[in-house]
PDB file of C-alpha atoms in Angstrom:
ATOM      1  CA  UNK A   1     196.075  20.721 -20.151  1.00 54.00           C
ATOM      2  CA  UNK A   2     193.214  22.782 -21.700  1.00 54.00           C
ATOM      3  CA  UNK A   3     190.152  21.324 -22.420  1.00 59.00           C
ATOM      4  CA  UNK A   4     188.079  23.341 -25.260  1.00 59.00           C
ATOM      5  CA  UNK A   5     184.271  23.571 -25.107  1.00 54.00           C
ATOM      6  CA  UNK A   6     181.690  23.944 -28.217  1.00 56.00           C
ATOM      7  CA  UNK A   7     179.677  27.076 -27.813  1.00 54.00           C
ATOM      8  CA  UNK A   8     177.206  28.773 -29.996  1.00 65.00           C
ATOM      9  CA  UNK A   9     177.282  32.400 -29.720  1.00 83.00           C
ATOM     10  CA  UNK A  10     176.621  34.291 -32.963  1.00 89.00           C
ATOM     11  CA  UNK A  11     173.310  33.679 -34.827  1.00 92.00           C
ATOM     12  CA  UNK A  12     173.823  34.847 -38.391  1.00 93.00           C
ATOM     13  CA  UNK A  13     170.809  36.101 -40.897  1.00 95.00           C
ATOM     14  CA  UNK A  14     170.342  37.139 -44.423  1.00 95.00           C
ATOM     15  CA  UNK A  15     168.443  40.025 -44.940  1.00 97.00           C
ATOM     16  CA  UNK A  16     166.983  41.498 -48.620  1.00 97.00           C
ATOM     17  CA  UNK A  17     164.998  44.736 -49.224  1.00 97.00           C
ATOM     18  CA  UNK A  18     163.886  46.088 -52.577  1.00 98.00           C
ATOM     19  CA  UNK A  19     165.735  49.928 -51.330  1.00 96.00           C
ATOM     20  CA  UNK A  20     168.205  50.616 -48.889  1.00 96.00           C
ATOM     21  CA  UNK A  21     165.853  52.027 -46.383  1.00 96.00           C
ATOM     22  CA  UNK A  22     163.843  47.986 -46.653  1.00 97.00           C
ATOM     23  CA  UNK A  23     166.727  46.847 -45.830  1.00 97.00           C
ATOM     24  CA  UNK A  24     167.525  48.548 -42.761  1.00 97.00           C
ATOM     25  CA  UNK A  25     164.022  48.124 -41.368  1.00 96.00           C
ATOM     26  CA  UNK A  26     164.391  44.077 -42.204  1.00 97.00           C
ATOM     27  CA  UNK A  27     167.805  44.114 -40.787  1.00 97.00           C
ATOM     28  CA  UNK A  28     166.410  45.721 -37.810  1.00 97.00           C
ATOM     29  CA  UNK A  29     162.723  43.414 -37.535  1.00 96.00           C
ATOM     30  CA  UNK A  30     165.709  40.935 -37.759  1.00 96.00           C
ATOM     31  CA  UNK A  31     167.159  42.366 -34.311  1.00 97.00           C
ATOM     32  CA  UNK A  32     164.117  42.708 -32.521  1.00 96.00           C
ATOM     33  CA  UNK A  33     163.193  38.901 -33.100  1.00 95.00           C
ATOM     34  CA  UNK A  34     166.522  37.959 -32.172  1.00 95.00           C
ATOM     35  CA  UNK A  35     166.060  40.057 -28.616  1.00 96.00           C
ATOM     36  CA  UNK A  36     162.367  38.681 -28.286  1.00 95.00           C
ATOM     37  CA  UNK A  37     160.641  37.093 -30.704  1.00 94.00           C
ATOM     38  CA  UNK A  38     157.235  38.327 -32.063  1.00 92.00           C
ATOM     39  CA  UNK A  39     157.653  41.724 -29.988  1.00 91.00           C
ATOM     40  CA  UNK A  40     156.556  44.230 -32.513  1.00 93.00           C
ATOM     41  CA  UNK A  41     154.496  42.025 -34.491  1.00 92.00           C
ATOM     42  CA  UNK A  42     150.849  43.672 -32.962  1.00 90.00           C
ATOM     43  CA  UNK A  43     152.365  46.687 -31.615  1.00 89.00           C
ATOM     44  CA  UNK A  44     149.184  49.495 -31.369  1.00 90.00           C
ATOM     45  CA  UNK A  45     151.094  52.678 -30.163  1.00 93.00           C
ATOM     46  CA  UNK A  46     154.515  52.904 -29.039  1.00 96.00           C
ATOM     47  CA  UNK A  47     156.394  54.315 -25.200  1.00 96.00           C
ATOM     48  CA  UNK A  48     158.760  56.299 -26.463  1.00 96.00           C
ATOM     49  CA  UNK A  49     160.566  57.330 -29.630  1.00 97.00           C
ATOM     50  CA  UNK A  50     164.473  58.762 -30.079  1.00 97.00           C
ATOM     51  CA  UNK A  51     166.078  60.330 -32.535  1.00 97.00           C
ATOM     52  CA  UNK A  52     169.507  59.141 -34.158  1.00 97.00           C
ATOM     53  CA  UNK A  53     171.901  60.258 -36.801  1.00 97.00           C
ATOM     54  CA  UNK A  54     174.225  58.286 -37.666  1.00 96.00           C
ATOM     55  CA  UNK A  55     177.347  58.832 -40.392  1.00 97.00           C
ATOM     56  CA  UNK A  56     179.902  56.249 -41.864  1.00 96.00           C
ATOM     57  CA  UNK A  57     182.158  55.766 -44.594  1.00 96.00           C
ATOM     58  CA  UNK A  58     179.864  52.868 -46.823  1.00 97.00           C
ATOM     59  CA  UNK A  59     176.448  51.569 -46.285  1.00 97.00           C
ATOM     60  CA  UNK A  60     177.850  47.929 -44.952  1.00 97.00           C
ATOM     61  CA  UNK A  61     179.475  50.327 -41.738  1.00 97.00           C
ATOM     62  CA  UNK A  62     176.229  52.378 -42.007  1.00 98.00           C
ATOM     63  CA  UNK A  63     174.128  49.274 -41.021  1.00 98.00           C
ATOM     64  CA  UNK A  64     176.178  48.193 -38.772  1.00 98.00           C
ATOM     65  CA  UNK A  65     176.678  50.743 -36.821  1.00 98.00           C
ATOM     66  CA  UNK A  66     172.767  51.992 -36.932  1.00 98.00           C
ATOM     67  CA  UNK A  67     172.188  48.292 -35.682  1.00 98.00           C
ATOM     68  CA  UNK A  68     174.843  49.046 -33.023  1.00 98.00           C
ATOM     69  CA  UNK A  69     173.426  52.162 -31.854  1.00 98.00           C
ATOM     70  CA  UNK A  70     169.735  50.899 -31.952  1.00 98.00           C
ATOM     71  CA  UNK A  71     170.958  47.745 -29.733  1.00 98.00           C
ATOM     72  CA  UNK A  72     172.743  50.156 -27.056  1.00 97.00           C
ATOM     73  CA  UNK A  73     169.880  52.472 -26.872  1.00 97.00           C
ATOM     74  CA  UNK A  74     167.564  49.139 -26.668  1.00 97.00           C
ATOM     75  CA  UNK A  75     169.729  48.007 -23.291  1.00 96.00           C
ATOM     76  CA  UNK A  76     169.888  51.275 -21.634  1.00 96.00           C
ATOM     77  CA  UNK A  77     165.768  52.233 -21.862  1.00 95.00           C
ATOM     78  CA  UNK A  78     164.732  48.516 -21.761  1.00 96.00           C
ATOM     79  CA  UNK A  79     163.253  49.007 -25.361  1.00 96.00           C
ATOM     80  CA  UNK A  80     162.824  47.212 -28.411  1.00 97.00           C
ATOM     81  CA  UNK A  81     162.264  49.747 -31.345  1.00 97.00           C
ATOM     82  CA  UNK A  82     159.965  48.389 -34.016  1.00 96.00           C
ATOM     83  CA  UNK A  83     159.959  51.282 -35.921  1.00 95.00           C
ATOM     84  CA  UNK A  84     162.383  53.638 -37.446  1.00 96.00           C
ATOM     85  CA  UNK A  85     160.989  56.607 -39.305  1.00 96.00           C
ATOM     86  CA  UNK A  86     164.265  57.402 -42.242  1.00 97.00           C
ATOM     87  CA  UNK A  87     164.566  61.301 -42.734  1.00 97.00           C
ATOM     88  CA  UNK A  88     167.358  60.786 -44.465  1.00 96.00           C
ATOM     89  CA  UNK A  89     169.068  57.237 -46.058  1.00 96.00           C
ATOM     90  CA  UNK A  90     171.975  57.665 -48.023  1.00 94.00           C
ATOM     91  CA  UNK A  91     174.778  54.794 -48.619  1.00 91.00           C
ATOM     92  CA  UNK A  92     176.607  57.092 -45.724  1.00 95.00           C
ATOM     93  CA  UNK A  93     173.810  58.912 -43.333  1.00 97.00           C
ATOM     94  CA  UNK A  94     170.867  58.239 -41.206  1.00 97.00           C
ATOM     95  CA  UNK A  95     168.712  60.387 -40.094  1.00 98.00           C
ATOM     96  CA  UNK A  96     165.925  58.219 -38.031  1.00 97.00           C
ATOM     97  CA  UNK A  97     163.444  58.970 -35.605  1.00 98.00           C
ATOM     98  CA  UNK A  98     162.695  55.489 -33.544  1.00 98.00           C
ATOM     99  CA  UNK A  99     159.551  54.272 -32.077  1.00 97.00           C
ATOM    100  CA  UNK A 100     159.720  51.511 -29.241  1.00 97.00           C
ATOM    101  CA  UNK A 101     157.952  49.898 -26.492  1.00 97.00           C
ATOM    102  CA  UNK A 102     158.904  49.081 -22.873  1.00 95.00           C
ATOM    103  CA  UNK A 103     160.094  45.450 -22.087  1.00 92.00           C
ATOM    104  CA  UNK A 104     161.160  44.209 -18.757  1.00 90.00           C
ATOM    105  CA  UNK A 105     163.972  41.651 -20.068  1.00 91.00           C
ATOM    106  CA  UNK A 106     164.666  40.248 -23.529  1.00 94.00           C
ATOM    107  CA  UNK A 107     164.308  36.485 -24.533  1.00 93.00           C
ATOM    108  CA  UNK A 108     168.472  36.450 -25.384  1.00 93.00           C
ATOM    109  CA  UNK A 109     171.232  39.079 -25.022  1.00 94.00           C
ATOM    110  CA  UNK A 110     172.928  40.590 -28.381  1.00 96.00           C
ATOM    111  CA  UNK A 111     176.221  41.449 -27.335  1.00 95.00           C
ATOM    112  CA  UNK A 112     176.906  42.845 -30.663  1.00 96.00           C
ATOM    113  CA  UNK A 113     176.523  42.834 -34.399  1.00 97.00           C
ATOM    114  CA  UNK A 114     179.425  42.425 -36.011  1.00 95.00           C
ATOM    115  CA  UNK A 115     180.994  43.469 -38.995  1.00 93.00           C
ATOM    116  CA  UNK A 116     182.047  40.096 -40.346  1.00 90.00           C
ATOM    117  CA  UNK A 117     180.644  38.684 -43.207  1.00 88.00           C
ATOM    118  CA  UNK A 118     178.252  42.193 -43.875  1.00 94.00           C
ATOM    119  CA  UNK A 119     178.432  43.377 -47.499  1.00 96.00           C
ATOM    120  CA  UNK A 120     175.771  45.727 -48.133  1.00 97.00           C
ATOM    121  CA  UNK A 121     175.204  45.142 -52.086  1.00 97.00           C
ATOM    122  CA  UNK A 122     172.828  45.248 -54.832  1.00 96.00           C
ATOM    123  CA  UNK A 123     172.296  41.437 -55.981  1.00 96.00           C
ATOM    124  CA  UNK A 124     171.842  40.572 -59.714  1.00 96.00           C
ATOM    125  CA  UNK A 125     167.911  41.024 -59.322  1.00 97.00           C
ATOM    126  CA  UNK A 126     168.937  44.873 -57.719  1.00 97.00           C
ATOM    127  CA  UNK A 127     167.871  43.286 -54.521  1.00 98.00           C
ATOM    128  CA  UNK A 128     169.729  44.956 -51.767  1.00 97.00           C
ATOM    129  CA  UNK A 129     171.044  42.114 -49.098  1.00 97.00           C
ATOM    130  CA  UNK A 130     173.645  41.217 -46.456  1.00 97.00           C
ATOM    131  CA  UNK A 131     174.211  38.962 -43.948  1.00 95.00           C
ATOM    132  CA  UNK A 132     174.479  39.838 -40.332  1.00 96.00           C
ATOM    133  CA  UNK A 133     176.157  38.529 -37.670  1.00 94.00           C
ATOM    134  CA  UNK A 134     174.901  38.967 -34.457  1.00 95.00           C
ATOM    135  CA  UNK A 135     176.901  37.670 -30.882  1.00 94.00           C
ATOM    136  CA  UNK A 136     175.480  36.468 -28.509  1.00 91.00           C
TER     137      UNK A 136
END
């Protein structure tokens, strides 16, 4: 006999942006409230910055897999990056230099964004928005 248990472990957001590029800085504000809330809100300088490139074959894979790579990067140097200076945006390459600042633990865990439910689009208002899923 199994029993099965309720558990919430994704949270899920919506996220809009006038361009592409406001997107992916809302999608990643998004991120950063989800790993501690309120981190970058009065951020004065930052501890480190990185640089990323990232390529992919749409720009719903594109943000998930910046999102992806920002997360990792946030685990292994303890960081949460509140800013991400865009090179280059296309619908299928980043170029981003990242700002961040040191934190000791996070408020909850992201195990990963996932790809469900993302659609990258242009809204009838040419709004760009998806929604995120994020597990936890």
């Amino acid at each position: 006999m199994k029993d099965y248990l309720e558990h919430t472990s994704d949270v899920e957001v919506e996220v809009k942006g006038n361009t592409l590029q406001e997107l992916f800085v809302n999608s990643l504000k998004s991120m950063n409230n989800i790993l501690k809330e309120g981190s970058c809100d009065k951020v004065e300088h930052y501890d480190c910055s990185m640089k990323i490139e990232t390529k992919s074959e749409d720009s719903t894979c594109l943000l998930i897999d910046f999102l992806s790579e920002v997360l990792a990067l946030s685990y292994v140097h303890k960081t949460i990056f509140c800013y991400a200076y865009f090179s280059e945006i296309t619908e299928n390459k980043i170029d981003a230099q990242l700002y961040g600042i040191w934190f000791d633990q996070f408020d909850e865990e992201i195990k990963g964004v996932t790809y469900h439910e993302a659609d990258v689009k242009k809204n009838q208002d040419n709004i760009w928005e998806t929604h995120i899923i994020f597990d936890l």
